Amino acid sequence: MGGSLGLAIKALGEPPWITGWDVASDACGLALQRGACDAIARSAADAVKEADLVIVATPVGAIEALFKAGVVVSDVASTKAQVISWAKACMPGVSFVGAHPMAGSERQGMAFARADLLKGATYCLTPDSHTPAEATAALKALIRQLGAIPLTLEAAAHDVQVAMVSHLPFVLSALLVNQAALQPEWPTMRLLAAGGFRDATRMASGDALMHRDICLTNQAPLRDSLLALAQTLLKTADKLADADYLNTMFLDAKAQRDAWVRDSEPR
Amino acid sequence: MGGSLGLAIKALGEPPWITGWDVASDACGLALQRGACDAIARSAADAVKEADLVIVATPVGAIEALFKAGVVVSDVASTKAQVISWAKACMPGVSFVGAHPMAGSERQGMAFARADLLKGATYCLTPDSHTPAEATAALKALIRQLGAIPLTLEAAAHDVQVAMVSHLPFVLSALLVNQAALQPEWPTMRLLAAGGFRDATRMASGDALMHRDICLTNQAPLRDSLLALAQTLLKTADKLADADYLNTMFLDAKAQRDAWVRDSEPR
């Protein structure tokens, strides 16, 4: 996400200077080579020293430590309430605008960064009563320049909603793989698995540590989603002979998803 | 699937004559126009009258009625034990080889048929002790000619395994959509839903009646899969503060899926 943001910002008419930094030096080299930033700093602290706007794009669990370095203004983490409370504790006095661009892929890293990743995507902002209005406005302006669509939500509402449309799906994706792969029949079952299995489990190939950190920082909303789905599974298991029930279930889902896909294009 | 099979067979070096038939006359016209068959019959009975091999490619629930027309040899239905018992009851004396090509997409119909859909795909056969060996051998030979890979399984084993890697995923896909779309927050939640939700729910845009019929004809294996997953969801809901547990869960899933994807390519 950091690489894609860098590429998108450097593709603007009058791009600002960007100093980059990453724990991995090969990611730094590739970012420089692909033009996602103008220079690489020696340390995270150096990188943010003279910045007007800092965007932190690391796994959620790593953010707390980085905040201690000082001037952080925004982030791209998938959960917001926990991150905002860390930001408040670690950098009182800094203008922090929690944010979450709703784009990405299971292929992580600078090699897969794309300048157009954010075009048409929802870019969620979660300012609270302590966030200076100018900081929020400045980030919103940048988001619009990048062709993304800013959406302001309360952090708690964001966390509940992404638990349902993002975190629950990636947890399920992993559980589907593990449930199948643990069976003694997996050696033949894996030959039967086709496009449906591939799509339903795509997120299981994403970054395991990122997924772990998201779960750890969004426990209550995710737990509610998991428990609700477990109840629905138990109910569905009881309805497999009920043609009308199944009809309604599949037709409703198809209608809702088709409408969502139609409204989401072009992305 | 019928259209893709027709296109693939007509692309062979010395293709046989193919008579097609479908309840929908526009599908028949398109099949003829795209070269998926040589002629369209007036009725299902007419279509199968002089055939050496008949492949029935209709929703599972519609097959039972068609069998009554007579000479059916193979099918492409997603569940096998139920279909085979129908075949035995309705056409004693006919050589029936249950089969299930493991390919397809959520986009149904002749317009989306592709001659290469089956290239490299597993094509499952479920002959039993009543199936003449010549019938199985003839179908296997055709499958190999089409570039697909025949895999022989007992019908019951097939049904249990596809419940886990195919039917459970499409049921989950629909439940994920319905769970989100029923929330009062859906109008903003749908703006937050991105690529992960899109992939995890792709199958919910598939044919609702086909999915219903698959559930109805594979109840016991699917129920077991749903109940097992519900237990796993309840357990996972209790482990959201356990970093080690989550680590193992996501790393295992990623390793298994990445290995499966690697071994499955090129498809």
Coordinates of C-alpha atoms in Angstrom, one line a residue:
Chain A
M1 CA 0.0 0.0 0.0
G2 CA 2.9 2.4 0.8
G3 CA 4.4 1.7 -2.6
S4 CA 1.1 2.2 -4.5
L5 CA 0.5 5.5 -2.6
G6 CA 4.0 6.7 -3.5
L7 CA 3.5 5.8 -7.2
A8 CA 0.1 7.5 -7.2
I9 CA 1.3 10.7 -5.5
K10 CA 4.4 11.0 -7.8
A11 CA 2.1 10.7 -10.8
L12 CA 0.3 13.9 -9.8
G13 CA 0.8 17.1 -11.8
E14 CA 3.0 18.8 -9.2
P15 CA 4.1 16.0 -6.8
P16 CA 5.6 16.7 -3.4
W17 CA 9.0 15.4 -2.4
I18 CA 8.6 12.0 -0.9
T19 CA 11.1 10.4 1.6
G20 CA 10.6 6.7 2.0
W21 CA 11.7 4.2 4.6
D22 CA 11.1 0.5 5.1
V23 CA 12.7 -2.2 7.4
A24 CA 13.6 -4.1 4.2
S25 CA 16.4 -2.5 2.2
D26 CA 15.4 -4.3 -1.0
A27 CA 11.9 -2.8 -0.8
C28 CA 13.6 0.6 -0.4
G29 CA 15.7 0.0 -3.5
L30 CA 12.8 -1.1 -5.6
A31 CA 10.7 1.9 -4.4
L32 CA 13.5 4.3 -5.5
Q33 CA 14.0 2.5 -8.8
R34 CA 10.2 2.5 -9.6
G35 CA 9.9 6.2 -8.6
A36 CA 7.6 5.7 -5.6
C37 CA 9.8 8.1 -3.6
D38 CA 12.6 10.6 -4.2
A39 CA 15.0 9.4 -1.5
I40 CA 15.4 6.7 1.2
A41 CA 16.0 7.8 4.8
R42 CA 18.5 6.1 7.1
S43 CA 15.8 5.5 9.8
A44 CA 12.1 5.9 10.4
A45 CA 13.0 8.9 12.7
D46 CA 15.0 10.6 9.9
A47 CA 12.3 9.9 7.3
V48 CA 9.6 11.9 9.3
K49 CA 11.9 14.7 10.6
E50 CA 10.9 17.5 8.1
A51 CA 7.7 16.0 6.8
D52 CA 4.4 17.9 6.5
L53 CA 2.4 14.7 6.1
V54 CA 3.6 11.2 7.1
I55 CA 1.7 8.1 6.0
V56 CA 2.6 5.0 7.9
A57 CA 1.9 1.8 6.0
T58 CA 3.1 -1.1 8.1
P59 CA 1.4 -4.1 9.7
V60 CA -0.9 -2.8 12.5
G61 CA 1.2 -4.4 15.3
A62 CA 4.3 -2.4 14.1
I63 CA 2.6 0.9 14.2
E64 CA 2.7 1.5 17.9
A65 CA 6.4 1.5 18.0
L66 CA 6.8 3.8 15.0
F67 CA 4.5 6.4 16.5
K68 CA 7.0 7.0 19.2
A69 CA 9.3 8.4 16.5
G70 CA 7.2 11.5 16.4
V71 CA 5.3 13.3 13.6
V72 CA 2.8 10.8 12.3
V73 CA -0.2 12.2 10.6
S74 CA -2.0 9.3 8.9
D75 CA -1.9 5.6 8.5
V76 CA -3.4 2.9 6.3
A77 CA -4.2 0.2 8.9
S78 CA -7.2 -2.0 8.6
T79 CA -8.5 -1.4 12.1
K80 CA -8.9 2.0 13.6
A81 CA -10.1 2.3 17.2
Q82 CA -7.0 0.5 18.6
V83 CA -4.6 2.4 16.4
I84 CA -6.1 5.8 17.3
S85 CA -5.8 5.0 21.0
W86 CA -2.1 4.0 20.5
A87 CA -1.6 7.3 18.5
K88 CA -3.1 9.3 21.4
A89 CA -1.0 7.6 24.0
C90 CA 2.3 7.8 22.1
M91 CA 2.1 11.1 20.4
P92 CA 0.0 13.6 22.3
G93 CA -0.1 16.9 20.4
V94 CA 0.4 15.3 17.0
S95 CA -2.3 15.7 14.4
F96 CA -3.4 12.2 13.7
V97 CA -6.0 11.3 11.1
G98 CA -6.8 7.6 11.1
A99 CA -7.4 6.3 7.6
H100 CA -8.0 3.1 5.7
P101 CA -7.8 2.9 1.9
M102 CA -10.2 0.1 0.8
A103 CA -8.0 -1.5 -1.9
G104 CA -5.2 -4.0 -2.0
S105 CA -4.5 -7.5 -3.0
E106 CA -3.1 -10.7 -1.5
R107 CA 0.1 -9.9 -3.3
Q108 CA 2.1 -7.8 -1.0
G109 CA 5.2 -5.7 -1.3
M110 CA 6.8 -3.0 -3.5
A111 CA 7.0 -5.4 -6.5
F112 CA 3.2 -5.4 -6.7
A113 CA 2.6 -1.7 -6.1
R114 CA 0.4 0.0 -8.6
A115 CA -0.1 3.8 -9.2
D116 CA -3.8 3.2 -10.0
L117 CA -4.6 0.9 -7.1
L118 CA -6.6 3.6 -5.4
K119 CA -8.5 4.9 -8.4
G120 CA -12.2 4.8 -7.7
A121 CA -11.6 3.1 -4.3
T122 CA -13.2 4.2 -1.1
Y123 CA -10.6 5.8 1.2
C124 CA -12.0 5.8 4.7
L125 CA -11.1 8.5 7.2
T126 CA -11.9 8.2 10.9
P127 CA -11.1 11.6 12.5
D128 CA -12.4 12.1 16.1
S129 CA -13.2 15.2 18.2
H130 CA -9.4 15.7 18.8
T131 CA -8.4 15.7 15.2
P132 CA -7.7 19.2 13.8
A133 CA -10.1 19.9 11.0
E134 CA -7.2 21.2 8.8
A135 CA -5.4 17.9 9.1
T136 CA -8.6 16.0 7.9
A137 CA -9.2 18.5 5.1
A138 CA -5.6 18.2 3.9
L139 CA -5.8 14.4 3.7
K140 CA -9.2 14.5 2.1
A141 CA -7.8 16.8 -0.6
L142 CA -4.9 14.4 -1.3
I143 CA -7.3 11.4 -1.5
R144 CA -9.4 13.2 -4.1
Q145 CA -6.4 14.2 -6.1
L146 CA -5.4 10.5 -6.2
G147 CA -8.9 9.6 -7.7
A148 CA -10.1 7.8 -4.5
I149 CA -13.4 8.6 -2.8
P150 CA -13.1 9.8 0.9
L151 CA -15.6 8.4 3.3
T152 CA -15.7 9.7 6.9
L153 CA -16.8 7.3 9.6
E154 CA -16.5 6.9 13.3
A155 CA -13.6 4.6 14.2
A156 CA -15.9 2.1 16.0
A157 CA -18.4 2.0 13.1
H158 CA -15.5 1.5 10.7
D159 CA -14.2 -1.4 12.8
V160 CA -17.6 -3.2 13.0
Q161 CA -18.3 -2.8 9.3
V162 CA -14.9 -3.9 8.0
A163 CA -15.1 -6.9 10.4
M164 CA -18.0 -8.0 8.4
V165 CA -16.9 -7.3 4.8
S166 CA -13.2 -7.7 5.1
H167 CA -11.9 -9.5 8.3
L168 CA -14.6 -12.2 8.5
P169 CA -14.0 -13.1 4.8
F170 CA -10.2 -13.5 5.3
V171 CA -10.6 -15.5 8.5
L172 CA -13.1 -17.8 6.7
S173 CA -10.8 -18.1 3.7
A174 CA -8.1 -19.5 6.0
L175 CA -10.5 -21.8 7.8
L176 CA -11.8 -23.2 4.5
V177 CA -8.3 -24.1 3.5
N178 CA -7.4 -25.6 6.9
Q179 CA -10.6 -27.6 7.1
A180 CA -10.0 -29.2 3.7
A181 CA -6.3 -29.7 4.1
L182 CA -6.6 -31.4 7.4
Q183 CA -8.7 -34.2 5.9
P184 CA -7.0 -37.6 5.1
E185 CA -8.7 -37.2 1.6
W186 CA -6.8 -33.9 0.9
P187 CA -4.5 -35.6 -1.7
T188 CA -7.5 -36.3 -4.0
M189 CA -9.6 -33.5 -2.7
R190 CA -7.0 -31.0 -3.9
L191 CA -7.5 -32.4 -7.4
L192 CA -11.2 -31.7 -7.2
A193 CA -10.8 -28.2 -5.9
A194 CA -11.3 -25.7 -8.8
G195 CA -12.1 -22.1 -9.5
G196 CA -14.7 -21.7 -6.7
F197 CA -12.2 -22.9 -4.1
R198 CA -9.5 -20.7 -5.6
D199 CA -11.6 -17.5 -5.3
A200 CA -13.2 -18.4 -1.9
T201 CA -9.7 -18.9 -0.4
R202 CA -7.7 -16.3 -2.3
M203 CA -7.2 -14.2 0.9
A204 CA -5.7 -17.1 2.7
S205 CA -2.6 -16.5 0.5
G206 CA -2.3 -13.0 1.9
D207 CA 0.1 -11.8 4.6
A208 CA -0.4 -14.1 7.6
L209 CA 1.1 -11.6 10.1
M210 CA -1.0 -8.8 8.8
H211 CA -4.1 -10.9 9.2
R212 CA -3.1 -11.9 12.7
D213 CA -2.5 -8.3 13.7
I214 CA -5.9 -7.3 12.3
C215 CA -7.6 -10.0 14.4
L216 CA -5.7 -8.9 17.5
T217 CA -6.7 -5.3 17.1
N218 CA -10.3 -5.9 16.2
Q219 CA -11.3 -8.7 18.5
A220 CA -14.8 -7.7 19.7
P221 CA -16.3 -6.8 16.3
L222 CA -14.7 -9.8 14.6
R223 CA -16.0 -12.1 17.4
D224 CA -19.5 -10.9 16.9
S225 CA -19.3 -11.6 13.2
L226 CA -17.9 -15.1 13.7
L227 CA -20.5 -16.0 16.3
A228 CA -23.3 -14.7 14.0
L229 CA -22.0 -16.6 11.1
A230 CA -21.7 -19.8 13.2
Q231 CA -25.4 -19.5 14.1
T232 CA -26.3 -19.1 10.4
L233 CA -24.3 -22.1 9.5
L234 CA -26.1 -24.2 12.1
K235 CA -29.4 -23.0 10.9
T236 CA -28.5 -23.7 7.2
A237 CA -27.3 -27.2 8.1
D238 CA -30.9 -27.8 9.3
K239 CA -32.5 -26.4 6.1
L240 CA -30.7 -28.5 3.4
A241 CA -34.0 -30.3 2.5
D242 CA -36.0 -27.1 2.3
A243 CA -36.0 -26.1 -1.3
D244 CA -37.9 -22.8 -0.7
Y245 CA -35.5 -21.7 2.0
L246 CA -32.5 -22.5 -0.1
N247 CA -34.1 -20.7 -3.1
T248 CA -34.6 -17.5 -1.1
M249 CA -31.1 -17.7 0.4
F250 CA -29.3 -18.1 -2.9
L251 CA -31.6 -15.7 -4.9
D252 CA -31.2 -13.0 -2.2
A253 CA -27.5 -13.3 -2.1
K254 CA -27.2 -13.2 -5.9
A255 CA -29.4 -10.1 -6.1
Q256 CA -27.5 -8.3 -3.4
R257 CA -24.1 -9.2 -4.8
D258 CA -24.9 -8.5 -8.4
A259 CA -26.3 -5.0 -7.4
W260 CA -23.1 -4.3 -5.3
V261 CA -20.8 -5.4 -8.2
R262 CA -22.8 -3.3 -10.7
D263 CA -22.6 -0.2 -8.4
S264 CA -18.9 -0.7 -7.6
E265 CA -17.7 -0.8 -11.3
P266 CA -15.6 0.7 -12.7
R267 CA -13.0 0.2 -9.9
Chain B
M1 CA -20.7 -26.7 -19.4
G2 CA -22.7 -28.3 -22.3
G3 CA -21.6 -25.5 -24.6
S4 CA -17.9 -25.7 -23.5
L5 CA -17.9 -29.4 -24.0
G6 CA -19.5 -29.0 -27.5
L7 CA -16.9 -26.4 -28.5
A8 CA -14.0 -28.6 -27.1
I9 CA -15.2 -31.7 -28.9
K10 CA -15.8 -29.9 -32.2
A11 CA -12.2 -28.6 -32.0
L12 CA -10.8 -32.2 -32.1
G13 CA -9.1 -33.5 -35.2
E14 CA -11.9 -35.7 -36.3
P15 CA -14.9 -34.5 -34.4
P16 CA -18.1 -36.6 -34.1
W17 CA -21.5 -35.3 -35.2
I18 CA -23.1 -33.5 -32.3
T19 CA -26.9 -33.0 -31.9
G20 CA -27.7 -30.4 -29.3
W21 CA -30.8 -29.6 -27.4
D22 CA -31.8 -27.1 -24.7
V23 CA -35.1 -25.9 -23.2
A24 CA -34.1 -22.3 -24.2
S25 CA -34.2 -21.8 -28.0
D26 CA -31.8 -18.8 -27.9
A27 CA -29.2 -21.0 -26.2
C28 CA -29.8 -23.5 -29.1
G29 CA -29.3 -20.8 -31.7
L30 CA -26.1 -19.5 -30.1
A31 CA -24.7 -23.1 -29.8
L32 CA -25.3 -23.6 -33.5
Q33 CA -23.9 -20.2 -34.4
R34 CA -20.7 -20.8 -32.3
G35 CA -20.2 -24.3 -33.7
A36 CA -20.8 -26.1 -30.4
C37 CA -23.1 -28.6 -32.3
D38 CA -24.0 -29.5 -35.8
A39 CA -27.8 -29.5 -35.4
I40 CA -30.5 -28.8 -32.9
A41 CA -33.1 -31.5 -32.2
R42 CA -36.8 -30.8 -31.8
S43 CA -36.9 -32.5 -28.4
A44 CA -34.6 -34.1 -25.8
A45 CA -36.0 -37.5 -27.0
D46 CA -35.1 -36.7 -30.6
A47 CA -31.7 -35.5 -29.6
V48 CA -30.7 -38.8 -28.0
K49 CA -32.4 -41.2 -30.5
E50 CA -29.4 -42.3 -32.5
A51 CA -26.6 -41.2 -30.2
D52 CA -23.6 -43.3 -29.2
L53 CA -22.8 -41.1 -26.3
V54 CA -25.2 -38.6 -24.6
I55 CA -23.9 -36.0 -22.2
V56 CA -26.6 -34.4 -20.0
A57 CA -25.7 -30.9 -18.8
T58 CA -28.6 -29.5 -16.9
P59 CA -29.3 -28.5 -13.3
V60 CA -29.2 -31.6 -11.1
G61 CA -33.0 -31.4 -10.4
A62 CA -33.8 -31.5 -14.1
I63 CA -31.9 -34.7 -14.8
E64 CA -34.3 -37.2 -13.3
A65 CA -37.0 -36.2 -15.8
L66 CA -34.6 -36.3 -18.8
F67 CA -33.4 -39.8 -18.0
K68 CA -36.8 -41.1 -18.7
A69 CA -36.2 -40.2 -22.4
G70 CA -33.9 -43.2 -22.7
V71 CA -30.3 -43.5 -23.8
V72 CA -28.3 -41.4 -21.3
V73 CA -24.6 -42.3 -20.9
S74 CA -23.0 -39.5 -18.9
D75 CA -23.7 -36.3 -17.1
V76 CA -21.8 -33.3 -15.6
A77 CA -23.8 -32.9 -12.4
S78 CA -22.0 -31.7 -9.2
T79 CA -23.3 -34.5 -7.0
K80 CA -23.2 -38.1 -7.9
A81 CA -24.8 -40.6 -5.5
Q82 CA -28.3 -39.2 -5.9
V83 CA -27.9 -38.9 -9.7
I84 CA -26.7 -42.4 -10.0
S85 CA -29.6 -43.8 -8.0
W86 CA -32.0 -41.8 -10.3
A87 CA -30.3 -43.2 -13.3
K88 CA -30.6 -46.8 -12.1
A89 CA -34.3 -46.3 -11.3
C90 CA -35.2 -44.6 -14.5
M91 CA -33.2 -46.3 -17.1
P92 CA -32.4 -49.9 -16.2
G93 CA -30.2 -51.4 -18.9
V94 CA -28.6 -48.1 -20.0
S95 CA -24.9 -47.7 -19.6
F96 CA -24.5 -44.8 -17.2
V97 CA -21.2 -43.3 -16.2
G98 CA -21.6 -40.6 -13.7
A99 CA -19.1 -37.8 -14.2
H100 CA -18.2 -34.3 -13.0
P101 CA -15.8 -32.0 -14.8
M102 CA -14.1 -29.8 -12.2
A103 CA -14.3 -26.5 -14.1
G104 CA -16.7 -23.7 -14.6
S105 CA -17.5 -20.2 -13.6
E106 CA -20.2 -18.2 -12.0
R107 CA -21.1 -16.9 -15.5
Q108 CA -23.5 -19.5 -16.9
G109 CA -24.8 -20.1 -20.4
M110 CA -23.8 -20.6 -24.0
A111 CA -22.5 -17.0 -24.2
F112 CA -19.7 -17.9 -21.8
A113 CA -18.9 -21.3 -23.2
R114 CA -15.2 -21.8 -23.9
A115 CA -13.5 -24.6 -25.9
D116 CA -10.5 -24.6 -23.5
L117 CA -12.5 -24.6 -20.2
L118 CA -11.6 -28.2 -19.5
K119 CA -7.9 -28.0 -20.5
G120 CA -5.9 -29.3 -17.6
A121 CA -8.9 -29.7 -15.4
T122 CA -9.7 -32.7 -13.3
Y123 CA -12.7 -34.6 -14.8
C124 CA -14.1 -36.9 -12.2
L125 CA -15.7 -40.3 -13.1
T126 CA -17.8 -42.3 -10.7
P127 CA -18.5 -45.7 -12.3
D128 CA -19.9 -48.4 -10.0
S129 CA -20.0 -52.2 -10.2
H130 CA -23.0 -51.9 -12.6
T131 CA -21.2 -49.6 -15.1
P132 CA -19.9 -51.5 -18.2
A133 CA -16.1 -51.1 -18.4
E134 CA -16.3 -50.2 -22.1
A135 CA -18.5 -47.2 -21.3
T136 CA -16.1 -45.9 -18.7
A137 CA -13.1 -46.5 -21.0
A138 CA -14.8 -44.7 -23.9
L139 CA -15.6 -41.6 -21.7
K140 CA -12.1 -41.6 -20.3
A141 CA -10.6 -41.6 -23.8
L142 CA -12.8 -38.6 -24.8
I143 CA -11.8 -36.8 -21.6
R144 CA -8.1 -37.3 -22.4
Q145 CA -8.6 -36.1 -25.9
L146 CA -10.1 -32.9 -24.5
G147 CA -7.0 -32.3 -22.5
A148 CA -8.7 -32.9 -19.2
I149 CA -7.4 -35.4 -16.5
P150 CA -9.7 -38.3 -15.6
L151 CA -10.0 -39.1 -11.9
T152 CA -12.0 -42.2 -10.9
L153 CA -13.7 -42.0 -7.4
E154 CA -16.5 -43.8 -5.6
A155 CA -19.7 -41.6 -5.9
A156 CA -19.9 -41.3 -2.1
A157 CA -16.3 -40.2 -1.7
H158 CA -16.7 -37.7 -4.5
D159 CA -19.8 -36.2 -2.8
V160 CA -18.0 -35.8 0.6
Q161 CA -15.0 -34.2 -1.0
V162 CA -16.8 -31.8 -3.3
A163 CA -19.0 -30.8 -0.3
M164 CA -15.8 -29.5 1.3
V165 CA -14.0 -27.9 -1.6
S166 CA -17.0 -26.7 -3.7
H167 CA -20.4 -26.8 -2.0
L168 CA -19.3 -25.4 1.4
P169 CA -17.5 -22.5 -0.4
F170 CA -20.6 -21.5 -2.4
V171 CA -22.9 -21.8 0.5
L172 CA -20.5 -19.6 2.6
S173 CA -20.3 -17.2 -0.2
A174 CA -24.1 -16.6 -0.2
L175 CA -24.2 -16.5 3.6
L176 CA -21.4 -13.9 3.7
V177 CA -23.4 -11.7 1.3
N178 CA -26.7 -12.1 3.2
Q179 CA -25.1 -11.5 6.6
A180 CA -23.6 -8.2 5.4
A181 CA -26.6 -7.1 3.3
L182 CA -29.1 -7.6 6.1
Q183 CA -27.3 -5.1 8.4
P184 CA -28.7 -1.6 8.7
E185 CA -25.2 -0.3 8.0
W186 CA -25.1 -2.1 4.5
P187 CA -25.4 1.3 2.6
T188 CA -22.0 2.4 3.9
M189 CA -20.6 -1.1 4.4
R190 CA -21.0 -1.8 0.7
L191 CA -18.7 1.2 0.0
L192 CA -16.1 -0.4 2.3
A193 CA -16.3 -3.8 0.7
A194 CA -13.4 -4.3 -1.7
G195 CA -11.5 -7.0 -3.6
G196 CA -11.5 -9.5 -0.7
F197 CA -15.2 -9.4 -0.4
R198 CA -15.6 -9.6 -4.1
D199 CA -13.5 -12.8 -4.4
A200 CA -14.9 -14.4 -1.2
T201 CA -18.5 -13.9 -2.5
R202 CA -18.0 -14.5 -6.2
M203 CA -19.9 -17.8 -6.2
A204 CA -22.9 -16.0 -4.7
S205 CA -23.4 -14.6 -8.2
G206 CA -23.7 -18.1 -9.6
D207 CA -26.8 -19.9 -10.6
A208 CA -29.1 -19.9 -7.6
L209 CA -31.2 -22.8 -8.8
M210 CA -28.1 -24.9 -9.5
H211 CA -26.8 -24.2 -6.0
R212 CA -30.2 -25.1 -4.5
D213 CA -30.3 -28.4 -6.4
I214 CA -26.7 -29.3 -5.4
C215 CA -27.7 -28.7 -1.7
L216 CA -30.8 -30.8 -2.1
T217 CA -28.9 -33.7 -3.6
N218 CA -25.9 -33.7 -1.3
Q219 CA -27.5 -33.0 2.1
A220 CA -25.6 -35.3 4.4
P221 CA -22.0 -34.5 3.3
L222 CA -22.8 -30.8 3.2
R223 CA -24.4 -30.8 6.6
D224 CA -21.3 -32.4 8.0
S225 CA -19.1 -29.7 6.4
L226 CA -21.3 -26.9 7.7
L227 CA -21.4 -28.3 11.3
A228 CA -17.7 -28.8 11.3
L229 CA -17.0 -25.3 10.1
A230 CA -19.5 -23.8 12.6
Q231 CA -17.5 -25.5 15.4
T232 CA -14.3 -24.1 14.0
L233 CA -15.8 -20.6 13.9
L234 CA -16.9 -20.8 17.5
K235 CA -13.4 -22.0 18.5
T236 CA -11.8 -19.2 16.5
A237 CA -14.0 -16.6 18.1
D238 CA -12.5 -17.7 21.4
K239 CA -8.9 -17.4 20.2
L240 CA -8.9 -13.8 18.8
A241 CA -6.5 -12.7 21.6
D242 CA -4.1 -15.6 21.1
A243 CA -1.3 -14.4 18.8
D244 CA 0.3 -17.8 18.5
Y245 CA -2.9 -19.6 17.6
L246 CA -3.7 -17.0 15.0
N247 CA -0.2 -17.2 13.6
T248 CA -0.3 -20.9 13.1
M249 CA -3.8 -20.7 11.7
F250 CA -2.9 -18.2 9.0
L251 CA 0.6 -19.5 8.2
D252 CA -0.8 -23.1 7.8
A253 CA -3.6 -21.9 5.5
K254 CA -1.2 -19.8 3.4
A255 CA 1.3 -22.7 3.1
Q256 CA -1.4 -25.2 2.1
R257 CA -3.1 -22.8 -0.4
D258 CA 0.1 -21.6 -2.0
A259 CA 1.2 -25.2 -2.5
W260 CA -2.2 -26.1 -4.0
V261 CA -2.1 -23.1 -6.4
R262 CA 1.5 -23.9 -7.4
D263 CA 0.6 -27.5 -8.2
S264 CA -2.7 -26.6 -10.0
E265 CA -1.0 -24.3 -12.5
P266 CA -1.3 -24.1 -15.4
R267 CA -5.0 -24.6 -15.6

